[in-house]
Coordinates of C-alpha atoms and ligand atoms in Angstrom, one line a residue:
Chain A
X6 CA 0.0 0.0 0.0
X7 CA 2.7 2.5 1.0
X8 CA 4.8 1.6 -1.8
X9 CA 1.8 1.6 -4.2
X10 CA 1.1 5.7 -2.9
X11 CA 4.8 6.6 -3.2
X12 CA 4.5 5.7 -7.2
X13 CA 1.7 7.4 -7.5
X14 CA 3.0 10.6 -5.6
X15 CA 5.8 10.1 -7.7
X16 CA 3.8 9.9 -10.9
X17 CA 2.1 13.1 -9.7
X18 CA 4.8 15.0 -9.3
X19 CA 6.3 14.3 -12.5
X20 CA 2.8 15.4 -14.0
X21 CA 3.1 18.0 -12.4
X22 CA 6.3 18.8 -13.5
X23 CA 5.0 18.8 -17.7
X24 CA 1.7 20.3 -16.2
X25 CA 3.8 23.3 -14.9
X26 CA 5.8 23.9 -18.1
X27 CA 3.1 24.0 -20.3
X28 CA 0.9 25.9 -17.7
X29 CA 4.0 28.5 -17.5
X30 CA 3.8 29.1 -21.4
X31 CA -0.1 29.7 -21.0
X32 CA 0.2 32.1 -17.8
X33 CA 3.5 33.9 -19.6
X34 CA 1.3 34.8 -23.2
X35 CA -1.8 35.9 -20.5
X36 CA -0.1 38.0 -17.9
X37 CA 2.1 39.9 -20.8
X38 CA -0.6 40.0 -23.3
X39 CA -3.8 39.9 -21.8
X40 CA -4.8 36.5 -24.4
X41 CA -6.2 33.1 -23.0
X42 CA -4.2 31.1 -26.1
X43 CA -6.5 28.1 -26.5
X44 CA -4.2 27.2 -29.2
X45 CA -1.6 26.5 -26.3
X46 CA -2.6 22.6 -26.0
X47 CA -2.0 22.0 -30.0
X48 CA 0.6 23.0 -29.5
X49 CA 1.7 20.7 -26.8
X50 CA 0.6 18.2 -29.5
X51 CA 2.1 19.3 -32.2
X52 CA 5.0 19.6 -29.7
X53 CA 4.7 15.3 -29.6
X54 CA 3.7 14.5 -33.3
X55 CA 6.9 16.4 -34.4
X56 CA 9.2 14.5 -32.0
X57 CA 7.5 11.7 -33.5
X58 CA 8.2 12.4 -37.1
X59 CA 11.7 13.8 -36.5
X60 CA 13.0 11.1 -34.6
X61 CA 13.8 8.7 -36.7
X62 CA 15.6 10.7 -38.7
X63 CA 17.1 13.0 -36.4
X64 CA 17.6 10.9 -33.3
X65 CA 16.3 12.2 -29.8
X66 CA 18.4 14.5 -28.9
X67 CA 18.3 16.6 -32.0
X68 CA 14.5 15.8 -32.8
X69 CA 13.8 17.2 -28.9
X70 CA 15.9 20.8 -29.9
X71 CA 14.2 20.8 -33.3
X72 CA 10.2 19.7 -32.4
X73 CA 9.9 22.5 -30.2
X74 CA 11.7 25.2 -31.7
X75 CA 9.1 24.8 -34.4
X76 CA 6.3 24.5 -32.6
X77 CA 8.2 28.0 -31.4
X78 CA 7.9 29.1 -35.3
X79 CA 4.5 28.3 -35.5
X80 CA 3.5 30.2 -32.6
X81 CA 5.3 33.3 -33.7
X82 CA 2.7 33.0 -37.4
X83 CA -0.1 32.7 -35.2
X84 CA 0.7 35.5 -33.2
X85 CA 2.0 37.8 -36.1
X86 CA -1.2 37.3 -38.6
X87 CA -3.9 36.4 -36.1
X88 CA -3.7 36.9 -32.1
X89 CA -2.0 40.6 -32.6
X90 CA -5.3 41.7 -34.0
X91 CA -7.1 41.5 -30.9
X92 CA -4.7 43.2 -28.5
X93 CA -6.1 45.9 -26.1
X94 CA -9.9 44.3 -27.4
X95 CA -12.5 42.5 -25.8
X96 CA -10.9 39.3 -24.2
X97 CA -13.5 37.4 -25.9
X98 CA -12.2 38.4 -29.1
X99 CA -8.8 36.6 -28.3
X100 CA -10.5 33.4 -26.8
X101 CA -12.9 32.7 -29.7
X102 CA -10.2 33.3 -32.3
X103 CA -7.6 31.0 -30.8
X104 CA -10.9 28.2 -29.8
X105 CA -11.6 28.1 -33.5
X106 CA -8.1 28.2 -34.4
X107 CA -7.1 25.1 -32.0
X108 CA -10.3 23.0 -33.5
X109 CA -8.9 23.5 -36.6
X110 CA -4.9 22.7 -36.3
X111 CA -6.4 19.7 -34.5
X112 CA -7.9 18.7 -37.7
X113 CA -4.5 19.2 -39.4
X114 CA -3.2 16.8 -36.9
X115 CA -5.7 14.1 -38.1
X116 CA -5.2 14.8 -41.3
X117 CA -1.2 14.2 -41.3
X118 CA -1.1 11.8 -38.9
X119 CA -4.4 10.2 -38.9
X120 CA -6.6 9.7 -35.6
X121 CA -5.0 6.5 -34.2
X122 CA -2.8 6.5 -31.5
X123 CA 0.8 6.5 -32.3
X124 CA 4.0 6.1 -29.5
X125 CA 7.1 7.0 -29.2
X126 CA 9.8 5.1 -27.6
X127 CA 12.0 6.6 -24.8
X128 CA 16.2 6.2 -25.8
X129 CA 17.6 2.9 -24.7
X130 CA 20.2 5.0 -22.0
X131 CA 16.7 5.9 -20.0
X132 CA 15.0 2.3 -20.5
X133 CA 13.9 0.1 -17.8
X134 CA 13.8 1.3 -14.0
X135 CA 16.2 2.7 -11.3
X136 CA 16.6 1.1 -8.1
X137 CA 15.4 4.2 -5.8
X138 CA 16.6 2.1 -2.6
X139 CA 12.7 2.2 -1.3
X140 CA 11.0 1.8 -4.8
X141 CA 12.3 1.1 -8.3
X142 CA 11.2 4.0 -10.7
X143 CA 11.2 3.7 -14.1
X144 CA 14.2 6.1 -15.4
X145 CA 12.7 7.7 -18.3
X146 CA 9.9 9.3 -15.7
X147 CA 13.0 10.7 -13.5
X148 CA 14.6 11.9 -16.7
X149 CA 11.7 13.3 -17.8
X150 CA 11.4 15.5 -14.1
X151 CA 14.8 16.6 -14.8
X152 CA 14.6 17.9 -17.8
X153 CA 11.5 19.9 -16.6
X154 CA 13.1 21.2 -13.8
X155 CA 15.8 22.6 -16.1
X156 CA 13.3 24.0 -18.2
X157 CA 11.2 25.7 -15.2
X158 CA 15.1 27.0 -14.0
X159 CA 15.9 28.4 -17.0
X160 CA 12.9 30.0 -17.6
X161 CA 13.2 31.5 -14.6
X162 CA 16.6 32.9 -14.6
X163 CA 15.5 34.5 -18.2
X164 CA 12.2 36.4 -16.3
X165 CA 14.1 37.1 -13.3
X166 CA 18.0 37.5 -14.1
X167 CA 18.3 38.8 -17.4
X168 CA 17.7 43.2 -19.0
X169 CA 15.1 40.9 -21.7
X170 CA 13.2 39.4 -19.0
X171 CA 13.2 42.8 -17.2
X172 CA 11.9 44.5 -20.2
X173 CA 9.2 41.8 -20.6
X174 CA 7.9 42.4 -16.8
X175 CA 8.1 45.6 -17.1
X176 CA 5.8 45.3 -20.2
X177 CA 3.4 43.6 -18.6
X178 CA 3.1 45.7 -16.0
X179 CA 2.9 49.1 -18.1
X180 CA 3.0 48.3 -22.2
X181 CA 2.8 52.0 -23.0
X182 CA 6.0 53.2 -21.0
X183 CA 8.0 50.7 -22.4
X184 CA 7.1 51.5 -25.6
X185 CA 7.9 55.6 -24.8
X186 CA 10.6 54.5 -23.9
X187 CA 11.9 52.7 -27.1
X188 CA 11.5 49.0 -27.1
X189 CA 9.6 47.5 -29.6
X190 CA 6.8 46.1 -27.9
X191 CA 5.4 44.3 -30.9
X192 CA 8.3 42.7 -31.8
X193 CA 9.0 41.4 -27.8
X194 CA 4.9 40.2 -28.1
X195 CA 5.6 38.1 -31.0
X196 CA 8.5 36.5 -29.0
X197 CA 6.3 36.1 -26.0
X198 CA 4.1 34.2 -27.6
X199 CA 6.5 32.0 -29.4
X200 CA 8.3 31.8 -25.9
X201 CA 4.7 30.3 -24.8
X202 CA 4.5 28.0 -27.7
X203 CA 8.3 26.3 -27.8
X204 CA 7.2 25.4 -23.7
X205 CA 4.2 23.8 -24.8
X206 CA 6.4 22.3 -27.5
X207 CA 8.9 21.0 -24.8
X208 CA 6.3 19.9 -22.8
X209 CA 4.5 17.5 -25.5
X210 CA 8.0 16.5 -26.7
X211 CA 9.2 14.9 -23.5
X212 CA 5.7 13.7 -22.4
X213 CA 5.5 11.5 -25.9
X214 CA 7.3 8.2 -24.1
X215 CA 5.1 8.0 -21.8
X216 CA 1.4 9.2 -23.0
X217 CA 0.2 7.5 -26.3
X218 CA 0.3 10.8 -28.8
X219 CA -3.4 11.1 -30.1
X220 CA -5.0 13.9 -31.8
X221 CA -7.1 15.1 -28.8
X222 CA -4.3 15.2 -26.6
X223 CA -3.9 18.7 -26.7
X224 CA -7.2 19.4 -25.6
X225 CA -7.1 16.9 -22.7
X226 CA -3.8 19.0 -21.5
X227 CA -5.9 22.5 -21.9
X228 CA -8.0 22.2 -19.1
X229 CA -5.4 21.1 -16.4
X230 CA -3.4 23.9 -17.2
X231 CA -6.2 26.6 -17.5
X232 CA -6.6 24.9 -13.9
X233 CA -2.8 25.6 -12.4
X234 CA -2.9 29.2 -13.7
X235 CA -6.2 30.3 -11.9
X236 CA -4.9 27.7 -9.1
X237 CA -1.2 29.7 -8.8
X238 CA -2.4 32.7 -8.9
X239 CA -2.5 34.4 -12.8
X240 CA 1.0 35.5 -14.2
X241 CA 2.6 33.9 -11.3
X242 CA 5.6 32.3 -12.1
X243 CA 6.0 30.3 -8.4
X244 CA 2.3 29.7 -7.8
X245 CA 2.3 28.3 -11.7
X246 CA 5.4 25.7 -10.3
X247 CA 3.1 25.0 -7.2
X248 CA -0.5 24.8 -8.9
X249 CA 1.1 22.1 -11.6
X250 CA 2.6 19.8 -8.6
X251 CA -0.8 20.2 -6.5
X252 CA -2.7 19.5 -9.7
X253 CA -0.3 16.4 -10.9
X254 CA 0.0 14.8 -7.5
X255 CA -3.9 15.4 -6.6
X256 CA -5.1 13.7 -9.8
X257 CA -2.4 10.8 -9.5
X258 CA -3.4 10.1 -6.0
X259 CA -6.9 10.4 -6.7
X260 CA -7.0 8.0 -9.5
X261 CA -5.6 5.7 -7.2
X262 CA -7.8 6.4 -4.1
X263 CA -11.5 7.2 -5.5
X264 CA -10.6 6.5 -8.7
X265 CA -14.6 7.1 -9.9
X266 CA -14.6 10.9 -9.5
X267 CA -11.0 11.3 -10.1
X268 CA -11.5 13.8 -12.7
X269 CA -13.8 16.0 -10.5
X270 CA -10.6 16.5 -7.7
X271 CA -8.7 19.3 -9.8
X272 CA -12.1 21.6 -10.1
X273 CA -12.6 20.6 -6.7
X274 CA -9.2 21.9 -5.1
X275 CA -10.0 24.8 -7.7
X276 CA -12.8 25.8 -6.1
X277 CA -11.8 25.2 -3.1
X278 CA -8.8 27.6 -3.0
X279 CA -10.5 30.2 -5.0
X280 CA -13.4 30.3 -2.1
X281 CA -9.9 30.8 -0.1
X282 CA -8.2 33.2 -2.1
X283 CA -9.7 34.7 -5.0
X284 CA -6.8 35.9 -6.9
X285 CA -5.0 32.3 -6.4
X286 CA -2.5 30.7 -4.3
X287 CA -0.2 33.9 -5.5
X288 CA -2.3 35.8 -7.1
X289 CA -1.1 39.1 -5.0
X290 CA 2.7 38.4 -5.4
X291 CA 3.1 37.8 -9.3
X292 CA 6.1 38.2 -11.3
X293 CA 4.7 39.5 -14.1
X294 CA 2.3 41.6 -12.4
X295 CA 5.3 43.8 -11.7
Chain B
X11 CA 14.8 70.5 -34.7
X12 CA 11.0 69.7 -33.3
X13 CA 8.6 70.9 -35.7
X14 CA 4.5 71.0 -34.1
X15 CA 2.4 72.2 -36.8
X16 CA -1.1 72.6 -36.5
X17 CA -1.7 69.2 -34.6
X18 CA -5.3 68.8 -33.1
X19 CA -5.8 66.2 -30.8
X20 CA -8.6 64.0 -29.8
X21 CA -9.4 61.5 -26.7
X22 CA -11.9 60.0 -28.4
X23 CA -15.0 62.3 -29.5
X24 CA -13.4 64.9 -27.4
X25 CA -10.9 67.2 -28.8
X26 CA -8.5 68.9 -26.5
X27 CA -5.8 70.2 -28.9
X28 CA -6.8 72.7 -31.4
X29 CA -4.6 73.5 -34.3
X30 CA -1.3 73.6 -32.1
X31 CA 2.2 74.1 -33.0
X32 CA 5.1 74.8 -32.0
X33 CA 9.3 74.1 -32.4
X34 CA 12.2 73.8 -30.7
X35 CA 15.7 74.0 -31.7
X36 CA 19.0 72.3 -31.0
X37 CA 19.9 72.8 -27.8
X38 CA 17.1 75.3 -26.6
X39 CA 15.2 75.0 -23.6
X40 CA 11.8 75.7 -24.5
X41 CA 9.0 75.8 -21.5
X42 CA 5.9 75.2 -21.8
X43 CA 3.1 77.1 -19.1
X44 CA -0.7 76.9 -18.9
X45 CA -3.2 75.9 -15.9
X46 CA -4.6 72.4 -15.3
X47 CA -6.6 70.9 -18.1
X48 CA -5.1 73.0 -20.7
X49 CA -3.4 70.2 -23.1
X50 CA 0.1 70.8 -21.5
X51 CA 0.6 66.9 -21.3
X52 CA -1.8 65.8 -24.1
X53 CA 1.0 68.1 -26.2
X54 CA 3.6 65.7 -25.1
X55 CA 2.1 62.5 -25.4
X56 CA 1.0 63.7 -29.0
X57 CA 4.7 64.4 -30.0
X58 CA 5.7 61.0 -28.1
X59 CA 3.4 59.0 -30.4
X60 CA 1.1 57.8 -27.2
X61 CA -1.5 59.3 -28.3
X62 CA -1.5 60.5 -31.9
X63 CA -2.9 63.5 -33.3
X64 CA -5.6 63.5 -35.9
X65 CA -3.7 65.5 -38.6
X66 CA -1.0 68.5 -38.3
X67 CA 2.4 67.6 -38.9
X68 CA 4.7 66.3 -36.6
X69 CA 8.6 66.2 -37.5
X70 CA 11.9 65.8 -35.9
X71 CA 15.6 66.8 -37.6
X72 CA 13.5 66.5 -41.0
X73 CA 11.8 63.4 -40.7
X74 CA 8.2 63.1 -40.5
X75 CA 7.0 61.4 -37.1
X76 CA 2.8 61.8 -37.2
X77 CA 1.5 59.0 -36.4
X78 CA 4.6 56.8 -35.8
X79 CA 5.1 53.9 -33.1
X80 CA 6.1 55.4 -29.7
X81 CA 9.1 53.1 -29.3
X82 CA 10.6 54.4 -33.1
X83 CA 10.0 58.0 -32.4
X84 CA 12.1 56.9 -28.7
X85 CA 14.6 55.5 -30.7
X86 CA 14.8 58.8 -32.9
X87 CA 15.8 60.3 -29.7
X88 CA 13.3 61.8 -28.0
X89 CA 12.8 61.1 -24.3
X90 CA 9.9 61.5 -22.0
X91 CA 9.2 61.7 -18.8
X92 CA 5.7 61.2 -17.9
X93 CA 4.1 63.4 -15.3
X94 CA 3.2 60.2 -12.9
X95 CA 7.1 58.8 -13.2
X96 CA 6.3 55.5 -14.1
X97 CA 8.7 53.8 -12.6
X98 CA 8.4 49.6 -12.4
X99 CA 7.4 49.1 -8.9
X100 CA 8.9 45.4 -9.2
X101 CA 12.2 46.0 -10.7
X102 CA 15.4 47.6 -9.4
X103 CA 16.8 50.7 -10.2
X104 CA 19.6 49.2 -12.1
X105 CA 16.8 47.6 -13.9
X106 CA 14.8 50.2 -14.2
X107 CA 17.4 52.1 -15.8
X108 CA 18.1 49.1 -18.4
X109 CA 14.6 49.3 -19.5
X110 CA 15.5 52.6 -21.1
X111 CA 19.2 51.8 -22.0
X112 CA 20.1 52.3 -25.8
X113 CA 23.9 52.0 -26.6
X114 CA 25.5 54.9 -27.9
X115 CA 25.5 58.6 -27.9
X116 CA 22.9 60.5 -30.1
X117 CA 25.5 62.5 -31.8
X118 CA 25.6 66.3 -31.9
X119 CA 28.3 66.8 -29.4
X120 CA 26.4 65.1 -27.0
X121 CA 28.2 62.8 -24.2
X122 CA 26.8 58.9 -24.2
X123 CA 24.7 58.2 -20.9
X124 CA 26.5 54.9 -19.1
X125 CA 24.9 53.8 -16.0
X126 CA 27.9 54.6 -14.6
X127 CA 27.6 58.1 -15.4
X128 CA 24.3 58.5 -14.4
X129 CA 24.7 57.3 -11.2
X130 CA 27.7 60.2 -10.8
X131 CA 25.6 62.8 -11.7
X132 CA 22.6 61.2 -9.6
X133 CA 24.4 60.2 -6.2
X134 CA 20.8 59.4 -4.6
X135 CA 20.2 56.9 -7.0
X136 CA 23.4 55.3 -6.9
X137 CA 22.6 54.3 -3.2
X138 CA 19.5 52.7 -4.0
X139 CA 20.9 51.0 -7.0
X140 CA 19.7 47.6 -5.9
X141 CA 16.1 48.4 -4.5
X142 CA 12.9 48.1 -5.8
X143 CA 11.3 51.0 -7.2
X144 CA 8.4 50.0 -4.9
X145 CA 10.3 51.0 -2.1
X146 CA 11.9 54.6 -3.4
X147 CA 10.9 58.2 -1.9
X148 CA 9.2 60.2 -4.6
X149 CA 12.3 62.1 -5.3
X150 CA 14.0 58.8 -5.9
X151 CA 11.2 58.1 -8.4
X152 CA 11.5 61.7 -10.0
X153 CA 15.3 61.5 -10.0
X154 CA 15.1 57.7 -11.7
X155 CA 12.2 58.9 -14.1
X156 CA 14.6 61.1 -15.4
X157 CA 17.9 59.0 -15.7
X158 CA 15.9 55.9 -17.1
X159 CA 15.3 58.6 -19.9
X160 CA 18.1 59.6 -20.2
X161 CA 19.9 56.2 -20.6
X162 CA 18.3 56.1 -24.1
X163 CA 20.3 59.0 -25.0
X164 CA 17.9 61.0 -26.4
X165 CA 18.7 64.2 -28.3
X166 CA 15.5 66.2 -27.1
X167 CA 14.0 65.0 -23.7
X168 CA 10.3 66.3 -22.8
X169 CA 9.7 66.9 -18.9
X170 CA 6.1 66.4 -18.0
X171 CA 6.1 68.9 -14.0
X172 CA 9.4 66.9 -13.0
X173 CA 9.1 69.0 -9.8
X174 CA 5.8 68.9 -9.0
X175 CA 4.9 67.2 -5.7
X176 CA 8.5 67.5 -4.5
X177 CA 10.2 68.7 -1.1
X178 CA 11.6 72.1 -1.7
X179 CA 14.8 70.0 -1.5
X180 CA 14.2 67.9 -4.3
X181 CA 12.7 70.8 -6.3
X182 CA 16.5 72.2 -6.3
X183 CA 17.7 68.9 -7.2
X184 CA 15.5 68.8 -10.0
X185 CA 16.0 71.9 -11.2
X186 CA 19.9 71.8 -11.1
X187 CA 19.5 68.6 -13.0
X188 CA 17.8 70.1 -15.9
X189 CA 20.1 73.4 -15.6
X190 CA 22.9 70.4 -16.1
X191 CA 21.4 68.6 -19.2
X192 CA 20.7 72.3 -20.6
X193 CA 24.6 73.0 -20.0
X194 CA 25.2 69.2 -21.4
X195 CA 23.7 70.9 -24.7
X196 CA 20.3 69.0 -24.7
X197 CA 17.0 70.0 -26.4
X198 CA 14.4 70.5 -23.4
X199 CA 10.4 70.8 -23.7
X200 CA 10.1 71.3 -20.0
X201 CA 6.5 71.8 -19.0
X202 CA 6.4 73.0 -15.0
X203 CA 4.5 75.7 -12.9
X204 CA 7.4 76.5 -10.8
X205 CA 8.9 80.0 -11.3
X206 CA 12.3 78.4 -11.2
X207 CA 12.0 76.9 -14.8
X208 CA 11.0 80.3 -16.0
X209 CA 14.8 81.4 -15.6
X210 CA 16.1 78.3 -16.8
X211 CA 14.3 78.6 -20.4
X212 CA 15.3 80.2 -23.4
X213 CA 11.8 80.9 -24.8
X214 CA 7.8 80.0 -23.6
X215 CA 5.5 78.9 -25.0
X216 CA 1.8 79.7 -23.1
X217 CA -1.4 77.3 -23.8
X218 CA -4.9 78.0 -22.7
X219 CA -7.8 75.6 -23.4
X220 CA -5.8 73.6 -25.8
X221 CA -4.6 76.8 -27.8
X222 CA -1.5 78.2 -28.0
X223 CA -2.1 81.9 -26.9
X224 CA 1.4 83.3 -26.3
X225 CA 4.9 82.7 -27.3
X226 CA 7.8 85.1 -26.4
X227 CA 11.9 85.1 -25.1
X228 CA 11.8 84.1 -21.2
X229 CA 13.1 87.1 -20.4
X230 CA 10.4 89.2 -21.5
X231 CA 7.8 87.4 -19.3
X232 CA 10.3 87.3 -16.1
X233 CA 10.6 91.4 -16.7
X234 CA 7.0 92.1 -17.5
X235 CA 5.0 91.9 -14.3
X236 CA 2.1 92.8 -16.2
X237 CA 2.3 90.2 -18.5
X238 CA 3.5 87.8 -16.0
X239 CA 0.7 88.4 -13.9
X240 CA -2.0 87.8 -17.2
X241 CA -0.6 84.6 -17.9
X242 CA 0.5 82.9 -15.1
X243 CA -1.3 84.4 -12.8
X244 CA 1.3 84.4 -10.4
Ligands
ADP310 N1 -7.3 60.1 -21.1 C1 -8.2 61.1 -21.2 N2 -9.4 60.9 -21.7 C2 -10.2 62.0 -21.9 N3 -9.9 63.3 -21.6 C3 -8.7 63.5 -21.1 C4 -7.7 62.4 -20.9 N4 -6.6 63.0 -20.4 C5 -6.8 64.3 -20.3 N5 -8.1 64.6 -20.7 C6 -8.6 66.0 -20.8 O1 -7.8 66.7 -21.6 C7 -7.7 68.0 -21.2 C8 -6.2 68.4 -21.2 O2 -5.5 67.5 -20.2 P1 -4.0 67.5 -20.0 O3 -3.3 67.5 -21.3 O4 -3.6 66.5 -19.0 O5 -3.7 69.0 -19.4 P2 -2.5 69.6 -18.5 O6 -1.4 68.6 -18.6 O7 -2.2 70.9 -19.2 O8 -3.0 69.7 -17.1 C9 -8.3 68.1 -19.8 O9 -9.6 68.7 -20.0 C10 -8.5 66.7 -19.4 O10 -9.7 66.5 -18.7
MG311 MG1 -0.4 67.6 -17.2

């Protein structure tokens, strides 16, 4: 039994770990731009199908740089013809343009790839399982939290540590006196967004090994991560990180414990902290919020 | 080397400039007077590009700026500095002061702003290099509001009341700042109530009810009580 809830804690947090870096791409385009990108999950699957593809002919390593950085490329079209258009408007405007938008690159998806499930094989040098000392745990999974980690780090020190992160907090929290003071706003937007995008593009390229890749997958990951921002608090870069572990481990336990109403638990805690706190975990304290 | 001409500005259906211009040249000091509500900062934020005007003429050394970007009429070199300082509550000074960084002098003669440089010619800053800009006095925020503009090396820098809400103190810090920049050889749209200015500034430009209704030598207005008394009131 113990064992049993240590792998499933352990499944959850490394759920929570992809949960959180696709979750940070969403609450990153939101807090700077003001857009709820529902094109954010295709992403994330476009982010898996590529790896897919590219893998056999460009191995793992390279296929895991490449994948995402054009999922990064098609984020940056989507955010130069379309989403730019509705900056400054009615939110709606943004949410029902990138809806449609998902449903249809969805369709794309069936259309190359066809609606069957397709998987992807994790390199032999993270096959089989690790011998934890209390639990074996297969290595790909602890891989997998790694590389995340990495990710979240390095995302962070480029907010946080770095004169472009600075200039993209700063836009967040005041767009026009950036702008008076003479950095290209549109031009820092458009990387935003692509910024968004290449996460969600990491996210679905390391979580191919271990979730069948099917077309709907980027919906199913929409929801969750809609969840973590309003969870963490929106725009917040730590309460993101938090919201994606709380969300991962709940639903891993859960599916273990009351495994019938599993899928209710996330809306649940949800509600449950937004009776608590309205603006989220930390809603008050955001990064981005400046 | 600023060229208004006829600009009339709108916020929304309402129009608050009428048919305004006005120029500046290379290394003037040009201030700008007129009570509350008269279009003193809707003037600057039309030049600046933040809010555009509906047709006049805008141009700067030659080029034609109507209706351009805010950021590329920045990085033509002019700087501003809003009324309300703007500052990012969340970000250092240091950081603050990137945020406005361009590399390189904006020729002319003028010297390049360095951070180093600004933080010699504003020592208060330099001891608060590493706080948030939550956390600064307002004649921190004043004195940052005007170096973050000033690390983009601007060639013409508009003032929106630098000294207004300030400690006498800070007023006289202010003010020798801008004598400093003047003295520096920079172009100056100062807009302020405070007497001081008056003898800082080559010429004056008066506005009334988003008209321009008087322009004359500084001199002339600081001699003539008369006239000193009609438009200022003071
Ligand atoms: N954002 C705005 N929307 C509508 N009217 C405005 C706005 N800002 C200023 N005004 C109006 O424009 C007029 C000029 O304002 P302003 O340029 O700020 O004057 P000043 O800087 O000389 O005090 C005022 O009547 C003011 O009420
Ligand atoms: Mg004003």
């Amino acid at each position: 039994m113990l064992g049993t809830l240590m792998a499933f804690t352990l499944n959850g947090i490394v759920l929570g770990l992809i949960y959180a870096v696709v979750a940070l791409g969403f609450t990153l385009i939101l807090g700077v731009m003001e857009v709820i990108n529902f094109t954010h999950g295709v992403l994330f699957a476009y982010g898996a199908y590529l790896a897919y593809t590219l893998q056999p002919f460009l191995g793992f390593w390279l296929s895991m740089l490449v994948a995402p950085l054009l999922v990064g490329l098609m984020g940056l079209a989507i955010e130069f013809f379309l989403v730019r258009r509705v900056y400054g408007q009615n939110p709606l405007f943004g949410l029902l343009l990138t809806f449609g938008l998902s449903m249809a690159l969805e369709e794309v998806i069936r259309m190359i790839w066809g609606r069957v499930g397709r998987s992807v094989t994790a390199p032999a040098f993270v096959a089989g399982s690790l011998d934890l000392g209390f639990m074996l745990y297969s290595r790909y999974r602890l891989f997998l939290a790694a590389l995340a980690i990495l990710v979240i780090l390095a995302v962070w020190y480029f907010l946080m540590r770095t004169p472009y992160g600075a200039v993209i907090r700063a836009g967040a929290f005041d767009a026009e006196m950036v702008m008076a003071l003479g950095k290209n706003l549109p031009w820092m937007r458009s990387l935003v967004f692509a910024l968004g995008a290449v996460l969600a593009g990491i996210a679905g390229v390391i979580a191919a090994p271990i979730w069948s890749i099917r077309p709907p997958m980027g919906t199913a990951i929409l929801m969750p991560s809609y969840l973590i921002v309003v969870l963490g608090g929106i725009g917040s870069f730590w309460g993101t990180i938090i919201g994606g572990l709380i969300i991962g481990i709940s639903t891993s336990i859960s599916v273990m414990i009351f495994p019938r109403i599993s899928d209710l638990v996330p809306y649940l805690l949800m509600a449950l902290v937004l009776i608590w706190r309205p603006r989220g975990l930390m809603g008050e304290k955001s990064i981005l919020e400046v | 080397m600023l060229r208004v001409e006829g600009i009339n500005t709108f916020y929304g259906a309402a129009q608050i400039l009428f048919d305004l211009s006005l120029s500046i040249e290379r290394g003037e000091t040009v201030c700008l007077l007129g009570r509350n509500g008269a279009g003193k900062t809707t003037t600057l934020r039309s030049i600046m590009g933040l809010t555009s005007p509906a047709n006049g003429r805008i141009s700067f050394n030659g080029e034609d700026i109507t209706g351009k970007p805010s950021f590329v009429i920045a990085q033509r070199g002019i700087g501003f500095v809003p009324e309300d300082r703007r500052i990012f509550p969340s970000l250092t000074v240091r950081r603050n002061l990137d945020i406005g960084a361009k590399k390189g002098s904006s020729g002319n003669g003028l010297a390049e702003w360095t951070e180093k440089i600004i933080f010699e010619h504003f020592p208060q800053l330099a001891k608060v290099a590493d706080r948030v800009g939550e956390y600064l006095s307002g004649g921190e925020r004043q004195m940052l509001a005007i170096a973050r503009t000033l690390m983009g090396n601007p060639e013409l820098v508009l003032l929106d009341e630098p000294t207004e809400g300030l400690a006498p103190l800070m007023v006289q810090e202010v003010i020798r700042i801008i004598q400093t920049l003047k003295e520096k050889g920079m172009s100056i749209l100062l807009v302020e109530q405070h007497p001081k200015a008056l003898s800082i500034a080559d010429r004056v430009y008066v506005m009334s009810k988003g008209e321009m209704v008087y322009e004359g030598d500084a001199k002339e207005i600081l001699d003539d009580a008369a006239l000193k008394q009609r438009l200022l009131g003071i």
